[in-house]
Amino acid sequence: MVLNELAQGLRPTTEGVEWFEGLSEDDQRKVLRALVLFCGQARACENDVPESIARSGIRPTHTPAVMLTKWRFGMAALPAYELTKSFRLLVALFSIADTRRRTRHCADGCGHEWHNLPEPRRDASEVSSCPGSCRGSR
């Protein structure tokens, strides 16, 4: 839920980063793997990479950006100090791809529950439960 709210601009990126950094390292890696899956489902493409890097606020020379430029998605295996940069980058990529998909394929409405989200709750218990509950669903 949090990842979709971030992608749709319903939750600010700074709040998403704060949530992500509050997770255990293992859960951070799970979230990154989920984001890679979501980017694929949203049909992210290599042409989205430059804008993703620009939106993420990370430098094009940072390891996750270099990996994405080469269309490599193994960010979950990077050292812990690279995980937040990877998160920012993958959220940006997901946002770009999901926005395009919603505009092109779901503009007249759709049954995708993740495209019809209610206003986000700001309850800490809801946010901290995502890694276990977001596996396997968008």
PDB file of C-alpha atoms in Angstrom:
ATOM      1  CA  MET A   1       0.000   0.000   0.000  1.00  0.00           C
ATOM      2  CA  VAL A   2       2.744   2.477   0.956  1.00  0.00           C
ATOM      3  CA  LEU A   3       4.651   1.823  -2.270  1.00  0.00           C
ATOM      4  CA  ASN A   4       1.590   2.499  -4.402  1.00  0.00           C
ATOM      5  CA  GLU A   5       0.816   5.659  -2.437  1.00  0.00           C
ATOM      6  CA  LEU A   6       4.362   6.856  -3.088  1.00  0.00           C
ATOM      7  CA  ALA A   7       4.137   6.015  -6.798  1.00  0.00           C
ATOM      8  CA  GLN A   8       0.850   7.896  -7.134  1.00  0.00           C
ATOM      9  CA  GLY A   9       2.024  10.938  -5.187  1.00  0.00           C
ATOM     10  CA  LEU A  10      -0.456  10.311  -2.363  1.00  0.00           C
ATOM     11  CA  ARG A  11       2.402  10.137   0.131  1.00  0.00           C
ATOM     12  CA  PRO A  12       5.504  12.375  -0.060  1.00  0.00           C
ATOM     13  CA  THR A  13       8.824  10.743  -0.893  1.00  0.00           C
ATOM     14  CA  THR A  14      10.387  12.092   2.308  1.00  0.00           C
ATOM     15  CA  GLU A  15       7.777  10.201   4.319  1.00  0.00           C
ATOM     16  CA  GLY A  16       8.447   7.068   2.276  1.00  0.00           C
ATOM     17  CA  VAL A  17      12.194   7.333   2.881  1.00  0.00           C
ATOM     18  CA  GLU A  18      11.583   7.799   6.605  1.00  0.00           C
ATOM     19  CA  TRP A  19       9.359   4.692   6.611  1.00  0.00           C
ATOM     20  CA  PHE A  20      11.941   2.702   4.629  1.00  0.00           C
ATOM     21  CA  GLU A  21      14.825   3.704   6.894  1.00  0.00           C
ATOM     22  CA  GLY A  22      12.802   2.608   9.917  1.00  0.00           C
ATOM     23  CA  LEU A  23      12.650  -0.965   8.621  1.00  0.00           C
ATOM     24  CA  SER A  24      15.148  -3.670   9.447  1.00  0.00           C
ATOM     25  CA  GLU A  25      17.814  -4.258   6.796  1.00  0.00           C
ATOM     26  CA  ASP A  26      16.168  -7.557   5.854  1.00  0.00           C
ATOM     27  CA  ASP A  27      12.795  -5.842   5.375  1.00  0.00           C
ATOM     28  CA  GLN A  28      14.440  -3.068   3.351  1.00  0.00           C
ATOM     29  CA  ARG A  29      15.808  -5.701   0.987  1.00  0.00           C
ATOM     30  CA  LYS A  30      12.337  -7.292   0.725  1.00  0.00           C
ATOM     31  CA  VAL A  31      10.836  -3.916  -0.148  1.00  0.00           C
ATOM     32  CA  LEU A  32      13.459  -3.373  -2.869  1.00  0.00           C
ATOM     33  CA  ARG A  33      12.672  -6.777  -4.373  1.00  0.00           C
ATOM     34  CA  ALA A  34       8.942  -5.917  -4.302  1.00  0.00           C
ATOM     35  CA  LEU A  35       9.657  -2.585  -6.004  1.00  0.00           C
ATOM     36  CA  VAL A  36      11.562  -4.327  -8.797  1.00  0.00           C
ATOM     37  CA  LEU A  37       8.557  -6.604  -9.309  1.00  0.00           C
ATOM     38  CA  PHE A  38       6.165  -3.633  -9.332  1.00  0.00           C
ATOM     39  CA  CYS A  39       8.338  -1.778 -11.861  1.00  0.00           C
ATOM     40  CA  GLY A  40       8.111  -4.805 -14.129  1.00  0.00           C
ATOM     41  CA  GLN A  41       4.348  -5.079 -13.676  1.00  0.00           C
ATOM     42  CA  ALA A  42       3.967  -1.370 -14.490  1.00  0.00           C
ATOM     43  CA  ARG A  43       6.056  -1.902 -17.657  1.00  0.00           C
ATOM     44  CA  ALA A  44       9.011   0.289 -16.771  1.00  0.00           C
ATOM     45  CA  CYS A  45      11.392   0.684 -19.691  1.00  0.00           C
ATOM     46  CA  GLU A  46      14.971   1.772 -20.217  1.00  0.00           C
ATOM     47  CA  ASN A  47      13.785   5.144 -21.558  1.00  0.00           C
ATOM     48  CA  ASP A  48      12.450   5.873 -18.043  1.00  0.00           C
ATOM     49  CA  VAL A  49      15.917   5.661 -16.485  1.00  0.00           C
ATOM     50  CA  PRO A  50      17.174   9.257 -16.961  1.00  0.00           C
ATOM     51  CA  GLU A  51      13.987  10.742 -15.518  1.00  0.00           C
ATOM     52  CA  SER A  52      14.048   8.215 -12.661  1.00  0.00           C
ATOM     53  CA  ILE A  53      17.572   9.261 -11.729  1.00  0.00           C
ATOM     54  CA  ALA A  54      16.641  12.936 -11.908  1.00  0.00           C
ATOM     55  CA  ARG A  55      13.497  12.472  -9.786  1.00  0.00           C
ATOM     56  CA  SER A  56      15.232  10.308  -7.210  1.00  0.00           C
ATOM     57  CA  GLY A  57      17.684  13.017  -6.216  1.00  0.00           C
ATOM     58  CA  ILE A  58      20.631  10.632  -6.315  1.00  0.00           C
ATOM     59  CA  ARG A  59      23.678  11.255  -8.466  1.00  0.00           C
ATOM     60  CA  PRO A  60      23.985   9.439 -11.789  1.00  0.00           C
ATOM     61  CA  THR A  61      27.344   8.125 -10.546  1.00  0.00           C
ATOM     62  CA  HIS A  62      25.884   6.380  -7.475  1.00  0.00           C
ATOM     63  CA  THR A  63      25.939   2.608  -7.778  1.00  0.00           C
ATOM     64  CA  PRO A  64      22.145   2.081  -7.976  1.00  0.00           C
ATOM     65  CA  ALA A  65      21.884   4.668 -10.784  1.00  0.00           C
ATOM     66  CA  VAL A  66      24.757   3.086 -12.697  1.00  0.00           C
ATOM     67  CA  MET A  67      23.108  -0.321 -12.289  1.00  0.00           C
ATOM     68  CA  LEU A  68      19.763   0.966 -13.546  1.00  0.00           C
ATOM     69  CA  THR A  69      21.466   2.661 -16.506  1.00  0.00           C
ATOM     70  CA  LYS A  70      22.682  -0.821 -17.454  1.00  0.00           C
ATOM     71  CA  TRP A  71      19.160  -2.173 -16.788  1.00  0.00           C
ATOM     72  CA  ARG A  72      20.365  -4.195 -13.789  1.00  0.00           C
ATOM     73  CA  PHE A  73      17.996  -4.627 -10.845  1.00  0.00           C
ATOM     74  CA  GLY A  74      20.062  -6.376  -8.167  1.00  0.00           C
ATOM     75  CA  MET A  75      19.916  -3.404  -5.799  1.00  0.00           C
ATOM     76  CA  ALA A  76      18.631  -5.566  -2.929  1.00  0.00           C
ATOM     77  CA  ALA A  77      22.059  -7.258  -2.851  1.00  0.00           C
ATOM     78  CA  LEU A  78      23.988  -4.000  -2.480  1.00  0.00           C
ATOM     79  CA  PRO A  79      25.657  -2.990   0.808  1.00  0.00           C
ATOM     80  CA  ALA A  80      23.331  -1.509   3.424  1.00  0.00           C
ATOM     81  CA  TYR A  81      24.545   2.056   2.821  1.00  0.00           C
ATOM     82  CA  GLU A  82      23.206   1.853  -0.769  1.00  0.00           C
ATOM     83  CA  LEU A  83      19.686   0.690   0.128  1.00  0.00           C
ATOM     84  CA  THR A  84      18.047   4.088   0.677  1.00  0.00           C
ATOM     85  CA  LYS A  85      19.460   5.389  -2.622  1.00  0.00           C
ATOM     86  CA  SER A  86      18.126   2.261  -4.311  1.00  0.00           C
ATOM     87  CA  PHE A  87      14.717   2.801  -2.715  1.00  0.00           C
ATOM     88  CA  ARG A  88      14.524   6.407  -3.908  1.00  0.00           C
ATOM     89  CA  LEU A  89      15.508   5.373  -7.423  1.00  0.00           C
ATOM     90  CA  LEU A  90      13.108   2.434  -7.691  1.00  0.00           C
ATOM     91  CA  VAL A  91      10.198   4.470  -6.289  1.00  0.00           C
ATOM     92  CA  ALA A  92      10.877   7.083  -8.980  1.00  0.00           C
ATOM     93  CA  LEU A  93      11.002   4.422 -11.707  1.00  0.00           C
ATOM     94  CA  PHE A  94       7.819   2.788 -10.419  1.00  0.00           C
ATOM     95  CA  SER A  95       6.074   6.158 -10.274  1.00  0.00           C
ATOM     96  CA  ILE A  96       6.960   7.012 -13.872  1.00  0.00           C
ATOM     97  CA  ALA A  97       5.914   3.621 -15.241  1.00  0.00           C
ATOM     98  CA  ASP A  98       2.746   3.371 -13.134  1.00  0.00           C
ATOM     99  CA  THR A  99       1.663   6.892 -14.075  1.00  0.00           C
ATOM    100  CA  ARG A 100       2.077   6.047 -17.756  1.00  0.00           C
ATOM    101  CA  ARG A 101       0.129   2.810 -17.324  1.00  0.00           C
ATOM    102  CA  ARG A 102      -2.704   4.531 -15.424  1.00  0.00           C
ATOM    103  CA  THR A 103      -2.868   7.285 -18.069  1.00  0.00           C
ATOM    104  CA  ARG A 104      -2.863   4.932 -21.065  1.00  0.00           C
ATOM    105  CA  HIS A 105      -4.720   1.864 -19.837  1.00  0.00           C
ATOM    106  CA  CYS A 106      -6.742   2.895 -16.807  1.00  0.00           C
ATOM    107  CA  ALA A 107      -7.776   6.472 -17.635  1.00  0.00           C
ATOM    108  CA  ASP A 108     -11.449   5.525 -17.977  1.00  0.00           C
ATOM    109  CA  GLY A 109     -11.369   3.564 -14.733  1.00  0.00           C
ATOM    110  CA  CYS A 110     -10.130   0.130 -13.889  1.00  0.00           C
ATOM    111  CA  GLY A 111     -10.557  -2.637 -11.377  1.00  0.00           C
ATOM    112  CA  HIS A 112      -6.985  -2.471 -10.081  1.00  0.00           C
ATOM    113  CA  GLU A 113      -7.390  -1.928  -6.373  1.00  0.00           C
ATOM    114  CA  TRP A 114      -3.953  -0.260  -6.227  1.00  0.00           C
ATOM    115  CA  HIS A 115      -5.164   2.410  -8.674  1.00  0.00           C
ATOM    116  CA  ASN A 116      -8.198   3.181  -6.542  1.00  0.00           C
ATOM    117  CA  LEU A 117      -6.580   3.909  -3.206  1.00  0.00           C
ATOM    118  CA  PRO A 118      -8.278   5.802  -0.390  1.00  0.00           C
ATOM    119  CA  GLU A 119      -6.484   8.727   1.190  1.00  0.00           C
ATOM    120  CA  PRO A 120      -3.483   7.320   3.090  1.00  0.00           C
ATOM    121  CA  ARG A 121      -3.712   6.741   6.805  1.00  0.00           C
ATOM    122  CA  ARG A 122      -0.846   8.221   8.780  1.00  0.00           C
ATOM    123  CA  ASP A 123      -0.885   5.487  11.408  1.00  0.00           C
ATOM    124  CA  ALA A 124       2.564   4.097  12.260  1.00  0.00           C
ATOM    125  CA  SER A 125       1.233   0.560  12.740  1.00  0.00           C
ATOM    126  CA  GLU A 126      -0.153   0.545   9.188  1.00  0.00           C
ATOM    127  CA  VAL A 127       3.175   1.679   7.746  1.00  0.00           C
ATOM    128  CA  SER A 128       5.338  -0.739   9.696  1.00  0.00           C
ATOM    129  CA  SER A 129       3.294  -3.748   8.609  1.00  0.00           C
ATOM    130  CA  CYS A 130       4.013  -3.459   4.865  1.00  0.00           C
ATOM    131  CA  PRO A 131       6.979  -5.803   4.309  1.00  0.00           C
ATOM    132  CA  GLY A 132       5.035  -8.822   5.464  1.00  0.00           C
ATOM    133  CA  SER A 133       1.761  -7.791   3.860  1.00  0.00           C
ATOM    134  CA  CYS A 134       3.020  -6.404   0.541  1.00  0.00           C
ATOM    135  CA  ARG A 135       4.617  -9.652  -0.592  1.00  0.00           C
ATOM    136  CA  GLY A 136       2.772 -11.071  -3.536  1.00  0.00           C
ATOM    137  CA  SER A 137       0.343  -8.171  -3.949  1.00  0.00           C
ATOM    138  CA  ARG A 138       0.584  -4.664  -5.217  1.00  0.00           C
TER     139      ARG A 138
END
